[in-house]
Coordinates of N, CA, C and O in Angstrom, one line a residue:
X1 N 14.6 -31.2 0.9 CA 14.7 -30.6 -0.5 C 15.9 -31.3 -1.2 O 16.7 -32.0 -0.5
X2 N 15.9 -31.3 -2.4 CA 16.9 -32.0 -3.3 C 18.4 -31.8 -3.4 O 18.5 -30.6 -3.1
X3 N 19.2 -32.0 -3.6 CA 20.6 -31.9 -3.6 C 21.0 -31.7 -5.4 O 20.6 -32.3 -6.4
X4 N 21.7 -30.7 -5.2 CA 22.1 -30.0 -6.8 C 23.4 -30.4 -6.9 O 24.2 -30.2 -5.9
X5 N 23.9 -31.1 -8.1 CA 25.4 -31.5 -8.2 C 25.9 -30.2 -8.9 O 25.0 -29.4 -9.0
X6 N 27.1 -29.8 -9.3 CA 27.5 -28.7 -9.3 C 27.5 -29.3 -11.5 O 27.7 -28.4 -12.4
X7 N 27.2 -30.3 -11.7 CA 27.1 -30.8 -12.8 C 25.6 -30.1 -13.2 O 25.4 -30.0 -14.4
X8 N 24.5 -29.7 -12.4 CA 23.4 -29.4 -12.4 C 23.3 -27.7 -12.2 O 22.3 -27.0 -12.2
X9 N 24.4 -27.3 -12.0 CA 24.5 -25.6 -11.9 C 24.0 -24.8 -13.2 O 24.6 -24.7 -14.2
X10 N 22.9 -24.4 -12.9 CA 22.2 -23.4 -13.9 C 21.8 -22.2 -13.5 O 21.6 -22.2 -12.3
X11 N 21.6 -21.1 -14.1 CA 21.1 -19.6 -13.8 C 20.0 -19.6 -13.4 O 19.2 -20.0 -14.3
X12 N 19.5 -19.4 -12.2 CA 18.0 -19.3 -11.8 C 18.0 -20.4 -10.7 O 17.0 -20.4 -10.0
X13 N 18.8 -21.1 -10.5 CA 18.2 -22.1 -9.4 C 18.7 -21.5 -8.1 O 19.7 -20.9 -7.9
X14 N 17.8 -22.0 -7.4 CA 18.0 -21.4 -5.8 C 18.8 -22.8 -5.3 O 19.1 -23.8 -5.8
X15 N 19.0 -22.1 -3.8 CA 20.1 -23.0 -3.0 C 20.4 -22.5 -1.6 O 20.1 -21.4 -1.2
X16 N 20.7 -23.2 -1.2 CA 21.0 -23.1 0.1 C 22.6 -22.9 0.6 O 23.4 -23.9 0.8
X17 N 23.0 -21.5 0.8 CA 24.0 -21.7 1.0 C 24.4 -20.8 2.6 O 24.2 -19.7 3.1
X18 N 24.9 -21.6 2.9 CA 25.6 -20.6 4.7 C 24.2 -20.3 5.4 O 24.0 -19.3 6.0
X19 N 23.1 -21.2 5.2 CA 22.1 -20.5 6.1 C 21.2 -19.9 5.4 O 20.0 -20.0 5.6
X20 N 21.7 -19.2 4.3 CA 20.3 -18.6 3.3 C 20.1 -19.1 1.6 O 20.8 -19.8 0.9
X21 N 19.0 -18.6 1.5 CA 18.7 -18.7 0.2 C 19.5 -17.8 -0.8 O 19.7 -16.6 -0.6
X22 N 20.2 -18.7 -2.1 CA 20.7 -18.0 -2.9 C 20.0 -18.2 -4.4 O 19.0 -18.8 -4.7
X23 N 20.7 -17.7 -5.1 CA 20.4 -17.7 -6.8 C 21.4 -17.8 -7.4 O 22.4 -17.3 -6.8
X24 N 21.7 -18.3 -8.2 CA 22.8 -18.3 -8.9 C 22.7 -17.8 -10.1 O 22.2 -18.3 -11.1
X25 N 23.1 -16.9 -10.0 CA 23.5 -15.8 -11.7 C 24.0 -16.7 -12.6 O 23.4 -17.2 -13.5
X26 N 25.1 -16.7 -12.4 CA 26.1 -17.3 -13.5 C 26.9 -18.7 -13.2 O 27.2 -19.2 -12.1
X27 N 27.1 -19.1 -13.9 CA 27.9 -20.5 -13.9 C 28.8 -20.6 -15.0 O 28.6 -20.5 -16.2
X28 N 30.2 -21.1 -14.1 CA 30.9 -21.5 -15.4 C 31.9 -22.4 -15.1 O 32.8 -22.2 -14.4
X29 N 31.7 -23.2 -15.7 CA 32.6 -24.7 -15.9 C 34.1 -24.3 -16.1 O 34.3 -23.4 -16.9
X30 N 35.1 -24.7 -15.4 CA 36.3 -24.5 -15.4 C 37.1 -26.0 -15.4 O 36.7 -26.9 -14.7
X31 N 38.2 -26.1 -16.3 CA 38.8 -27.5 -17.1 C 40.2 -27.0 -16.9 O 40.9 -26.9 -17.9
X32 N 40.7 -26.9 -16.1 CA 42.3 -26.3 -16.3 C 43.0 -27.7 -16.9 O 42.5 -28.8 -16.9
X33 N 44.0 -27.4 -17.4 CA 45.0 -28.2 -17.9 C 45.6 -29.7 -16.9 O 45.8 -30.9 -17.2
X34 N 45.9 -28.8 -15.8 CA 46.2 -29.7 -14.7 C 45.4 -29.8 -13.8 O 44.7 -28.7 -13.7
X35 N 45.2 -30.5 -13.0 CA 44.3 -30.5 -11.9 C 43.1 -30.9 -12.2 O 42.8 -31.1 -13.4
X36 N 42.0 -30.9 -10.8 CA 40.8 -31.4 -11.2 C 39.6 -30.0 -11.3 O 39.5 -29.0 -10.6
X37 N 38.8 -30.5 -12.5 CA 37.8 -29.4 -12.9 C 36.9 -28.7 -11.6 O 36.7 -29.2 -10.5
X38 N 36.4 -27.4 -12.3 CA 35.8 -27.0 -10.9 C 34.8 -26.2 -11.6 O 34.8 -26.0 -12.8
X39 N 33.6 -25.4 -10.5 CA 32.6 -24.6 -11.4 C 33.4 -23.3 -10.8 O 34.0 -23.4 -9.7
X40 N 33.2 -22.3 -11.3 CA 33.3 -20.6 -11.0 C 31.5 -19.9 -11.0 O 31.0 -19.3 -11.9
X41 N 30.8 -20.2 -9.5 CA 29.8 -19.7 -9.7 C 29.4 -18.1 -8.9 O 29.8 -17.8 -7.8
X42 N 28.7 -17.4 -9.6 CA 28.2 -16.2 -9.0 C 26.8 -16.3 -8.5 O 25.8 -16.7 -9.0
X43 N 27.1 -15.9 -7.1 CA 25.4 -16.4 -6.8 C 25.0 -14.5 -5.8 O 25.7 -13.5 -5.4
X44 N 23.7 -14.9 -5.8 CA 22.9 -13.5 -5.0 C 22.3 -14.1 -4.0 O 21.6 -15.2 -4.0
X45 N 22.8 -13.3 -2.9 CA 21.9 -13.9 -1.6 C 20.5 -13.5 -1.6 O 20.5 -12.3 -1.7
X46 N 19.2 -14.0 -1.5 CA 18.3 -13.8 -1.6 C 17.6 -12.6 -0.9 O 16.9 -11.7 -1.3
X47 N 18.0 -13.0 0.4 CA 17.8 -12.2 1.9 C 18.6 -10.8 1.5 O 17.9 -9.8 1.5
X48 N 19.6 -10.7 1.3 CA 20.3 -9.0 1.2 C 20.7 -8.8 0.3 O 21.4 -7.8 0.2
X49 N 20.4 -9.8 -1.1 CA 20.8 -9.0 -2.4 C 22.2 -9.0 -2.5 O 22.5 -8.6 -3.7
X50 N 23.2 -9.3 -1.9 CA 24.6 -8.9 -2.4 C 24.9 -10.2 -3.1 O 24.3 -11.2 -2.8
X51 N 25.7 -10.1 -4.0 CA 26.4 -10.6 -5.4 C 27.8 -11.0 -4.9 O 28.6 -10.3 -4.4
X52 N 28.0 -12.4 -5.0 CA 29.7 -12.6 -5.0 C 29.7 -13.8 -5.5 O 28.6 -14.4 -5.7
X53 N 31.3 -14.3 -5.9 CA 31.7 -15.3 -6.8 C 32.2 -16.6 -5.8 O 32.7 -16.4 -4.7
X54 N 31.9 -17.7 -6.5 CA 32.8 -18.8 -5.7 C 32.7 -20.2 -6.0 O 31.7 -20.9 -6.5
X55 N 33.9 -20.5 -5.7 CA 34.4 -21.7 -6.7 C 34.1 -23.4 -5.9 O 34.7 -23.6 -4.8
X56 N 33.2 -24.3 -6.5 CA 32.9 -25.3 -6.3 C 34.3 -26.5 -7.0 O 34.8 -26.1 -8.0
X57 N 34.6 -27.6 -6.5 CA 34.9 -28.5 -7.2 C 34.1 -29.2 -7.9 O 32.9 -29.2 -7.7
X58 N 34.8 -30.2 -9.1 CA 33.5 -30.9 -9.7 C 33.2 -32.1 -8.9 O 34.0 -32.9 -8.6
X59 N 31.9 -32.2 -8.6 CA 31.1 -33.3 -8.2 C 30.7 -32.9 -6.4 O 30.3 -33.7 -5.6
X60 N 30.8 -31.7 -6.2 CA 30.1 -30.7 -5.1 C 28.9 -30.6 -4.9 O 28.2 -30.4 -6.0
X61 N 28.3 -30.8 -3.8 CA 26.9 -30.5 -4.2 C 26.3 -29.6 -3.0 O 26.7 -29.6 -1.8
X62 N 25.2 -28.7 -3.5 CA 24.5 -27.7 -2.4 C 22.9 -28.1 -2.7 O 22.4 -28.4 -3.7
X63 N 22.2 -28.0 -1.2 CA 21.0 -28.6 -1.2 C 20.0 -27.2 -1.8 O 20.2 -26.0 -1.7
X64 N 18.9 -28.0 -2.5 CA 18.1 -26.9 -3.4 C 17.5 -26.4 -2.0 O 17.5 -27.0 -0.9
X65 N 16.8 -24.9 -2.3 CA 16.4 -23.7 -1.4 C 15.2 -23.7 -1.0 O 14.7 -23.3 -2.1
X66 N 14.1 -23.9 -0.2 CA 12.6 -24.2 -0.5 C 11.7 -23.3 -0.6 O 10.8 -23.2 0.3
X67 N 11.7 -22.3 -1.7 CA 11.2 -21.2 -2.0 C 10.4 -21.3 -3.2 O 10.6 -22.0 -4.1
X68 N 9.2 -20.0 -3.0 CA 8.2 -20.1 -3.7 C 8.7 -18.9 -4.2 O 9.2 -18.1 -3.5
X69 N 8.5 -18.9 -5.9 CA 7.9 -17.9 -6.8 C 6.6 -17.4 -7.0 O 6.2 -18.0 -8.0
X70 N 5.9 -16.8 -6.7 CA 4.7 -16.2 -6.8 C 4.2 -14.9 -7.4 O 4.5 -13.8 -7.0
X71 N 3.2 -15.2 -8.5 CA 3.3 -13.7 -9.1 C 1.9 -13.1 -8.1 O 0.9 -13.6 -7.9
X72 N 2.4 -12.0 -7.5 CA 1.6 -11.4 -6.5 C 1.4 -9.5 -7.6 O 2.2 -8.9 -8.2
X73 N -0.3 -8.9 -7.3 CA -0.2 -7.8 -7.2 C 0.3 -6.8 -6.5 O 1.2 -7.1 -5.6
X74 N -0.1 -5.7 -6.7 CA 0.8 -4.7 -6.0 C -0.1 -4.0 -5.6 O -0.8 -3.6 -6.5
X75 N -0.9 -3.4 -3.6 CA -2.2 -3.3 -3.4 C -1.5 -1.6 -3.3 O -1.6 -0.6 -4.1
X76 N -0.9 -1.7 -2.2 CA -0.7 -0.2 -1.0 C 0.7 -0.4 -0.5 O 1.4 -1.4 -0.6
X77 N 1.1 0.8 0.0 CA 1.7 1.1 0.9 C 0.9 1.6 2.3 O -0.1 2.4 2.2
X78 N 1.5 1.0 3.7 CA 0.7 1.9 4.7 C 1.8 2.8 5.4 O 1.5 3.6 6.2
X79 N 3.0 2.7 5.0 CA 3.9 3.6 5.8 C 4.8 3.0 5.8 O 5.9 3.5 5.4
X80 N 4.8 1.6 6.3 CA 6.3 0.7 6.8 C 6.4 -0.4 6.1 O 7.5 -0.8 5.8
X81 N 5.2 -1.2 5.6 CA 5.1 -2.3 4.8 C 4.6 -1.9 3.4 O 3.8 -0.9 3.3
X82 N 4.9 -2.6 2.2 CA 3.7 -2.7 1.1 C 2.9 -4.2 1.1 O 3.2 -5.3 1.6
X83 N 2.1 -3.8 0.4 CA 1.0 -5.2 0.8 C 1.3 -5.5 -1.0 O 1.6 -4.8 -2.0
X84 N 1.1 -6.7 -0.8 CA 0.6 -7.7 -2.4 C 0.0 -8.6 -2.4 O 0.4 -9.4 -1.6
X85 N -0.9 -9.0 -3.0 CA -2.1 -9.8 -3.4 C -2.2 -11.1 -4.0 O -3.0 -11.1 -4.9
X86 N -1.8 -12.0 -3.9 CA -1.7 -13.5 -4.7 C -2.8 -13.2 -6.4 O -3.3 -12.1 -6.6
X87 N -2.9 -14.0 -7.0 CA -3.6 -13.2 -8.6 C -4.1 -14.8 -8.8 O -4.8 -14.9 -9.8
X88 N -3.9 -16.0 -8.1 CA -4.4 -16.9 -8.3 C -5.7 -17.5 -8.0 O -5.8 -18.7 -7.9
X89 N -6.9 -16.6 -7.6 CA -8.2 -16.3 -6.9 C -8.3 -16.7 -5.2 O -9.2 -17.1 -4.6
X90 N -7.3 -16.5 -5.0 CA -7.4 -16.8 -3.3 C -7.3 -15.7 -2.9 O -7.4 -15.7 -1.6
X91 N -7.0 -14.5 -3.3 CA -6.9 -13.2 -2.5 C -5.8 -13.4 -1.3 O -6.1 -12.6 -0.4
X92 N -5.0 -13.9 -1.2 CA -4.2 -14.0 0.0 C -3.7 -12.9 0.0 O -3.4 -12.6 -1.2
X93 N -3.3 -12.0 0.9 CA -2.0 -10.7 1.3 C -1.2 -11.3 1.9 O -1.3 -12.1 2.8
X94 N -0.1 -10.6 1.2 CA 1.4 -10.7 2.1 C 1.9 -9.1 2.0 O 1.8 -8.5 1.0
X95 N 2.5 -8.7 3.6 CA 2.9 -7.4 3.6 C 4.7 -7.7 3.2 O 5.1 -8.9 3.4
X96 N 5.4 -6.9 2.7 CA 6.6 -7.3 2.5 C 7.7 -5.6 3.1 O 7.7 -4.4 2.8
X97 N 8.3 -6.2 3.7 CA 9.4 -5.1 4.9 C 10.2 -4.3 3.2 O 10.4 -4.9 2.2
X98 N 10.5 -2.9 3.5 CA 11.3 -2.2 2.6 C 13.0 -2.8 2.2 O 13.6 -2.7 1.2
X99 N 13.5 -3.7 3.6 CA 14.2 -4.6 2.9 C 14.0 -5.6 1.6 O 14.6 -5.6 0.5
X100 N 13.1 -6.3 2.0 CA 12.9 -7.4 1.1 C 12.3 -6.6 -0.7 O 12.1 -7.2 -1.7
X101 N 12.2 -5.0 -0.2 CA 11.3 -4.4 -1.9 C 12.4 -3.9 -2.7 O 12.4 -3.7 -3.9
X102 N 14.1 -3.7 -1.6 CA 15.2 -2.8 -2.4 C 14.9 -1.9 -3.4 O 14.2 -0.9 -3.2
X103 N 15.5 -2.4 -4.7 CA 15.1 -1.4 -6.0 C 14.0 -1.1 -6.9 O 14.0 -0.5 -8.0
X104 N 13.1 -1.8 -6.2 CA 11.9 -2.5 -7.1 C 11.2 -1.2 -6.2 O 10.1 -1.1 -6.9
X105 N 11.1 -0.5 -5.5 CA 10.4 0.3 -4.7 C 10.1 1.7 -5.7 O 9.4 2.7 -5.5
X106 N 10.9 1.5 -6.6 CA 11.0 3.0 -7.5 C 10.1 2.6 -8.8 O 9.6 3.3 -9.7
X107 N 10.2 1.3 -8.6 CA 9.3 1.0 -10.3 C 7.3 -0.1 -9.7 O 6.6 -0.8 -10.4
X108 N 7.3 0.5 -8.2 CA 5.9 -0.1 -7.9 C 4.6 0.9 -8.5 O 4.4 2.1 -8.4
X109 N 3.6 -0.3 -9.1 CA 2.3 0.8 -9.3 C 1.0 0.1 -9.1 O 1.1 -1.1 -9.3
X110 N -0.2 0.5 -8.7 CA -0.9 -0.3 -8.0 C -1.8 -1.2 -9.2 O -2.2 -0.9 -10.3
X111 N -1.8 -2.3 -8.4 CA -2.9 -3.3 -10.1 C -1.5 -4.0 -10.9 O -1.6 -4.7 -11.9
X112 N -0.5 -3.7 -10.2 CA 1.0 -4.4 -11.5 C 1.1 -5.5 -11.2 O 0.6 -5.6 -10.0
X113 N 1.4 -6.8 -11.5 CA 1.9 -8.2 -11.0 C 3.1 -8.1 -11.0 O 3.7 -8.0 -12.0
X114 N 3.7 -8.1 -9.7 CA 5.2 -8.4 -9.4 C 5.5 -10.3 -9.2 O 4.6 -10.9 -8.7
X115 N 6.4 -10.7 -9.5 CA 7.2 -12.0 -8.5 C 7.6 -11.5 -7.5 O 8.1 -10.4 -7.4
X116 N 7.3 -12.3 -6.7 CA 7.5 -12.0 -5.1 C 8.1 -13.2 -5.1 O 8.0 -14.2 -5.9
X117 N 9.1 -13.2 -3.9 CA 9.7 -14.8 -3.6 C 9.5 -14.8 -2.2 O 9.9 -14.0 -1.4
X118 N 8.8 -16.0 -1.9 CA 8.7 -16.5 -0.6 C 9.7 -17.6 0.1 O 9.9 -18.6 -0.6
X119 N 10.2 -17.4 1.2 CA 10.8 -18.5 1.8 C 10.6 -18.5 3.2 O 10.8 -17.5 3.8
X120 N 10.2 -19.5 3.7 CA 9.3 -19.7 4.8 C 8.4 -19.2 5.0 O 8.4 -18.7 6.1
X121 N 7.3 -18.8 4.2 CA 5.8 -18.0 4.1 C 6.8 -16.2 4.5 O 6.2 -15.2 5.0
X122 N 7.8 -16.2 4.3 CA 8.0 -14.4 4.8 C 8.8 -14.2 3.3 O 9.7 -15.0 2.9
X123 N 8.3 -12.9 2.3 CA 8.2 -12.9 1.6 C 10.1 -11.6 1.8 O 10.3 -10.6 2.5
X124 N 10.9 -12.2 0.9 CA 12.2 -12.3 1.0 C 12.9 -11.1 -0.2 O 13.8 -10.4 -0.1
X125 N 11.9 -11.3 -1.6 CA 12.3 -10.5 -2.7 C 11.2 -9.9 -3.3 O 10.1 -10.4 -3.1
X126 N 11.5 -9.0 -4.0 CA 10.2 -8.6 -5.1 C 11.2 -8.2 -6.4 O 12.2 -7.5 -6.3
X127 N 10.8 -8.6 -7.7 CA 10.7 -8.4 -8.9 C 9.7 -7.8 -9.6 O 8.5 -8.0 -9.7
X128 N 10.5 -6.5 -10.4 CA 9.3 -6.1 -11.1 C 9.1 -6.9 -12.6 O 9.8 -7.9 -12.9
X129 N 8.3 -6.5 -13.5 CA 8.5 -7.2 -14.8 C 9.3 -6.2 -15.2 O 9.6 -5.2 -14.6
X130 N 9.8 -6.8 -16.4 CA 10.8 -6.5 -17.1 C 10.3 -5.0 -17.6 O 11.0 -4.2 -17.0
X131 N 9.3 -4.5 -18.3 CA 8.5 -3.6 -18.7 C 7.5 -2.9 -18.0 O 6.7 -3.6 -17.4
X132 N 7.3 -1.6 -18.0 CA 6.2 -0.7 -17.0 C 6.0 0.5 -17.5 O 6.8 1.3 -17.9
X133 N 4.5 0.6 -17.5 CA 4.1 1.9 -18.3 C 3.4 2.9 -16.8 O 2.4 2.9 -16.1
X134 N 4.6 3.8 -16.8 CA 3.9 4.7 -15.7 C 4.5 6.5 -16.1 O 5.5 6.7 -16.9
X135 N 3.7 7.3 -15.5 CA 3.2 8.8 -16.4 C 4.4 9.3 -15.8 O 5.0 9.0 -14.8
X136 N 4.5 10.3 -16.6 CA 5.6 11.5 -16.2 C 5.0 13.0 -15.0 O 4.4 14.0 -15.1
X137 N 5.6 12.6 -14.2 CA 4.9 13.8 -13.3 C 5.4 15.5 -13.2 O 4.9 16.6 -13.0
X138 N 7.1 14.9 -13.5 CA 7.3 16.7 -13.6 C 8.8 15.9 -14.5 O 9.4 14.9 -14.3
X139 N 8.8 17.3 -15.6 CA 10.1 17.4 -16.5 C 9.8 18.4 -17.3 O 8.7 18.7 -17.7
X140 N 11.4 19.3 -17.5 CA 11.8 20.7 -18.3 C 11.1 20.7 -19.7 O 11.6 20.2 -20.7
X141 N 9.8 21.4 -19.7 CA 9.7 21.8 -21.1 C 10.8 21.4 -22.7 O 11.5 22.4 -22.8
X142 N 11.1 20.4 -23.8 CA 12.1 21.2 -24.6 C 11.6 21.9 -25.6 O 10.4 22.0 -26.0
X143 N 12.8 22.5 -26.0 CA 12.5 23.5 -26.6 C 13.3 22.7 -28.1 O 14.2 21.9 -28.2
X144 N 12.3 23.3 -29.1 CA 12.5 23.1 -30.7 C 13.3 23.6 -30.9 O 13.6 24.7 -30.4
X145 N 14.3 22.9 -31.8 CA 15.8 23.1 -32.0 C 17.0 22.6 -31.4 O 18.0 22.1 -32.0
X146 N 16.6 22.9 -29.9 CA 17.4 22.5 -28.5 C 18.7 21.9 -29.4 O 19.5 22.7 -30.0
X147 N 19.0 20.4 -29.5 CA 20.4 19.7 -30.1 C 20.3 19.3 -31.8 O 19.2 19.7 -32.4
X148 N 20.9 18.8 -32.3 CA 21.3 18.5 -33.5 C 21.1 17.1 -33.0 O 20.2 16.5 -33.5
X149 N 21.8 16.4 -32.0 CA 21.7 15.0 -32.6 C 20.6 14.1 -31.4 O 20.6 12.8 -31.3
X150 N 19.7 15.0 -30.6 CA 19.0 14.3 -30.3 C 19.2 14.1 -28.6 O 19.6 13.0 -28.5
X151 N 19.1 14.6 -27.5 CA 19.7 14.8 -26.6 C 18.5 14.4 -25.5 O 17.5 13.9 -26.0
X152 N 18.6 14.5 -24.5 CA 18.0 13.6 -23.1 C 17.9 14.6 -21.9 O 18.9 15.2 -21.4
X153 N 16.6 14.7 -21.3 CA 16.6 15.3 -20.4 C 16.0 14.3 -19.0 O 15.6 13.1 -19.2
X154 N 15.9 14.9 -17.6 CA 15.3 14.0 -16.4 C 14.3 13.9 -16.6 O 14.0 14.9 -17.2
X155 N 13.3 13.1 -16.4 CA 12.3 13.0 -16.3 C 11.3 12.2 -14.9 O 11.0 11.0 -14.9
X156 N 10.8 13.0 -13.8 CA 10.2 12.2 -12.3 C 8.9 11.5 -13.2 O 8.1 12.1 -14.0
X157 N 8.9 9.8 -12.7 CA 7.6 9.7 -12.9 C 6.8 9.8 -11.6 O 7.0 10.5 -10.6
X158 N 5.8 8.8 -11.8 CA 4.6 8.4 -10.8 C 4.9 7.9 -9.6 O 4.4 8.3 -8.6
X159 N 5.7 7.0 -9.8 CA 6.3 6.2 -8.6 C 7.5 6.7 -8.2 O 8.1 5.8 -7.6
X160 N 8.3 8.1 -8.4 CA 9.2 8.4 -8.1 C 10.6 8.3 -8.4 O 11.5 8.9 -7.8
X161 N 10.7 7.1 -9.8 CA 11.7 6.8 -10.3 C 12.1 8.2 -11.2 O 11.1 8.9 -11.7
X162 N 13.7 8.5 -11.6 CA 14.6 9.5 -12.0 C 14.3 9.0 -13.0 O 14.0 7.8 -12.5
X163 N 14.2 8.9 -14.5 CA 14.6 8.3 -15.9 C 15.3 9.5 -16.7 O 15.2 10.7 -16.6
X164 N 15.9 8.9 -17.5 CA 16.9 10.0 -18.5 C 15.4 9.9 -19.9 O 15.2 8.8 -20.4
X165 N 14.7 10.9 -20.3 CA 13.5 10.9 -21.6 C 14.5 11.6 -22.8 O 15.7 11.9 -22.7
X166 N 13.8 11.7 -23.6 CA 14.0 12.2 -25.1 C 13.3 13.4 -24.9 O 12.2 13.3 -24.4
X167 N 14.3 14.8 -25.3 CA 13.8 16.2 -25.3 C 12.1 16.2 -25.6 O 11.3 16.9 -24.9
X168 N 11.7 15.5 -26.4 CA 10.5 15.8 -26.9 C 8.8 15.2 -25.5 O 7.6 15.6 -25.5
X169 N 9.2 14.4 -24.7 CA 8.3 14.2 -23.8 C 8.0 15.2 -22.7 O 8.8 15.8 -22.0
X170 N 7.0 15.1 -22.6 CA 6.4 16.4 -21.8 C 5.6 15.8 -20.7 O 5.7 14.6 -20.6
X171 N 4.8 16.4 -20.0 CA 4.4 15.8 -18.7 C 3.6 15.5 -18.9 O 2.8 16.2 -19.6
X172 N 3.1 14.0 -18.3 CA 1.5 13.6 -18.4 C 1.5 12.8 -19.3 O 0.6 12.0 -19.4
X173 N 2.6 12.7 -20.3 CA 2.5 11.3 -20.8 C 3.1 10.1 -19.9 O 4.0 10.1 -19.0
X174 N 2.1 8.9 -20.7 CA 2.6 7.8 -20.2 C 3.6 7.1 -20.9 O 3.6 7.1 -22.1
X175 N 5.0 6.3 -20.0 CA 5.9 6.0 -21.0 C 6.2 4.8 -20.6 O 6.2 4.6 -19.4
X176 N 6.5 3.8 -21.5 CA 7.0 2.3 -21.0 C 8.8 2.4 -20.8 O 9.6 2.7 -21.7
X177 N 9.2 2.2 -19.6 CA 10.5 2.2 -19.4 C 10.7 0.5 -19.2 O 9.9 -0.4 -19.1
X178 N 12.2 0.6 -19.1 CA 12.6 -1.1 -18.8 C 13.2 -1.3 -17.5 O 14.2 -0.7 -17.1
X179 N 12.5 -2.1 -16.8 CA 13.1 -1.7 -15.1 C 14.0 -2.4 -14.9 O 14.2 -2.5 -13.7
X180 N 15.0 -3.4 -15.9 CA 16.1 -3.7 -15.9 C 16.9 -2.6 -15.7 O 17.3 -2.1 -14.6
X181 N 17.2 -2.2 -16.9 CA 18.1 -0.9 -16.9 C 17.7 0.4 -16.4 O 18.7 1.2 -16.4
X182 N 16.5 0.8 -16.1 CA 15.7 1.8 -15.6 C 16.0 3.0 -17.2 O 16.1 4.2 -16.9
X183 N 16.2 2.5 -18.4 CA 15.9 3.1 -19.4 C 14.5 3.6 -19.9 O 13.6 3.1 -19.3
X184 N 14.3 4.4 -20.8 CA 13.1 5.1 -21.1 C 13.2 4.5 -22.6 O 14.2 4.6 -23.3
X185 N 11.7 3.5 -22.8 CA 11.9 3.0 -24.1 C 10.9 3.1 -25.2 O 11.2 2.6 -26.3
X186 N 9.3 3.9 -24.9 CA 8.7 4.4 -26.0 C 8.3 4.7 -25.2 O 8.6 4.4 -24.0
X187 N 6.9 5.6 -25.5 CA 5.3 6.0 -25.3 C 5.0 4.6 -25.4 O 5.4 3.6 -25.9
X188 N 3.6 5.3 -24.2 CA 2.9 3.8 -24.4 C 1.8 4.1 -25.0 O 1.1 3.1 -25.3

């Protein structure tokens, strides 16, 4: 695989660092006054998700990560695994461990295309999209009048995700939330 100069550090590229696959969040070029320049990078380990910072000199380099992006469906759950589907007419399945689904396990619905990331054919992450329209299964009645400026109640959907709704949704609608922020952002 290719070698990334730290001159080549961008958000989104993978890497190899200590053994595993990482990502790099953020990047930032550092020029101090004295001394020689360095990057300040934040990277995510692919494998467990944790986030930490750390500082390259300039002209450092980390070898690129050999990982596939793949937008895969979303089939089942059988109990221990969920299964996903490749969408590029090969039908391939890949089951992926409750590690590798973390927070994405609250915003799954069946028929959705997630990114999945593969490294060494064992599928390591899942992404949902940005956007998801799934129904409200139980939330409090409001009641007309309830606030003056507009107030927020829980709302369980489909897939088990908590969302904060607007007094006025009621159950059984469907609502597009953003599974960035796990915000509630219209009817769909």
């Amino acid at each position: 695989m290719a070698n990334y100069s730290t001159s080549e550090f961008k958000g989104g590229l993978k890497v190899m660092l200590d053994g595993d696959p990482c990502s790099i969040v953020e990047n930032e070029f550092v020029k101090p006054g004295k001394g020689q320049a360095f990057s300040r990078v934040k990277l995510r380990n692919l494998m467990t998700g944790r986030v930490w910072e750390r500082t390259f000199k300039s002209g450092e380099s980390l070898e690129g990560a050999d990982v596939l992006e793949l937008e895969m469906e979303y089939l089942y759950n059988d109990g221990e695994l969920w299964h996903f589907m490749k969408t590029d007419g090969s039908f391939e399945q890949y089951a992926v461990e409750k590690r590798a689904l973390g927070d994405t396990e609250k915003w799954l619905k069946e028929q959705v295309p997630y990114t999945v990331t593969l490294w060494n054919d064992n599928a390591i992450n899942v992404n949902p999209p940005n956007f998801i329209e799934l129904e409200v299964v139980e939330t409090d009645p409001g009641l007309k009048g309830d606030t003056a400026q507009g107030g927020s109640k829980p709302a369980t959907l489909s897939s088990g995700a908590v969302v904060r709704v607007p007094l006025f949704i009621n159950q059984g609608e469907v609502l597009k939330i953003d599974t960035r922020s796990g915000e509630y952002v219209s009817r769909a």
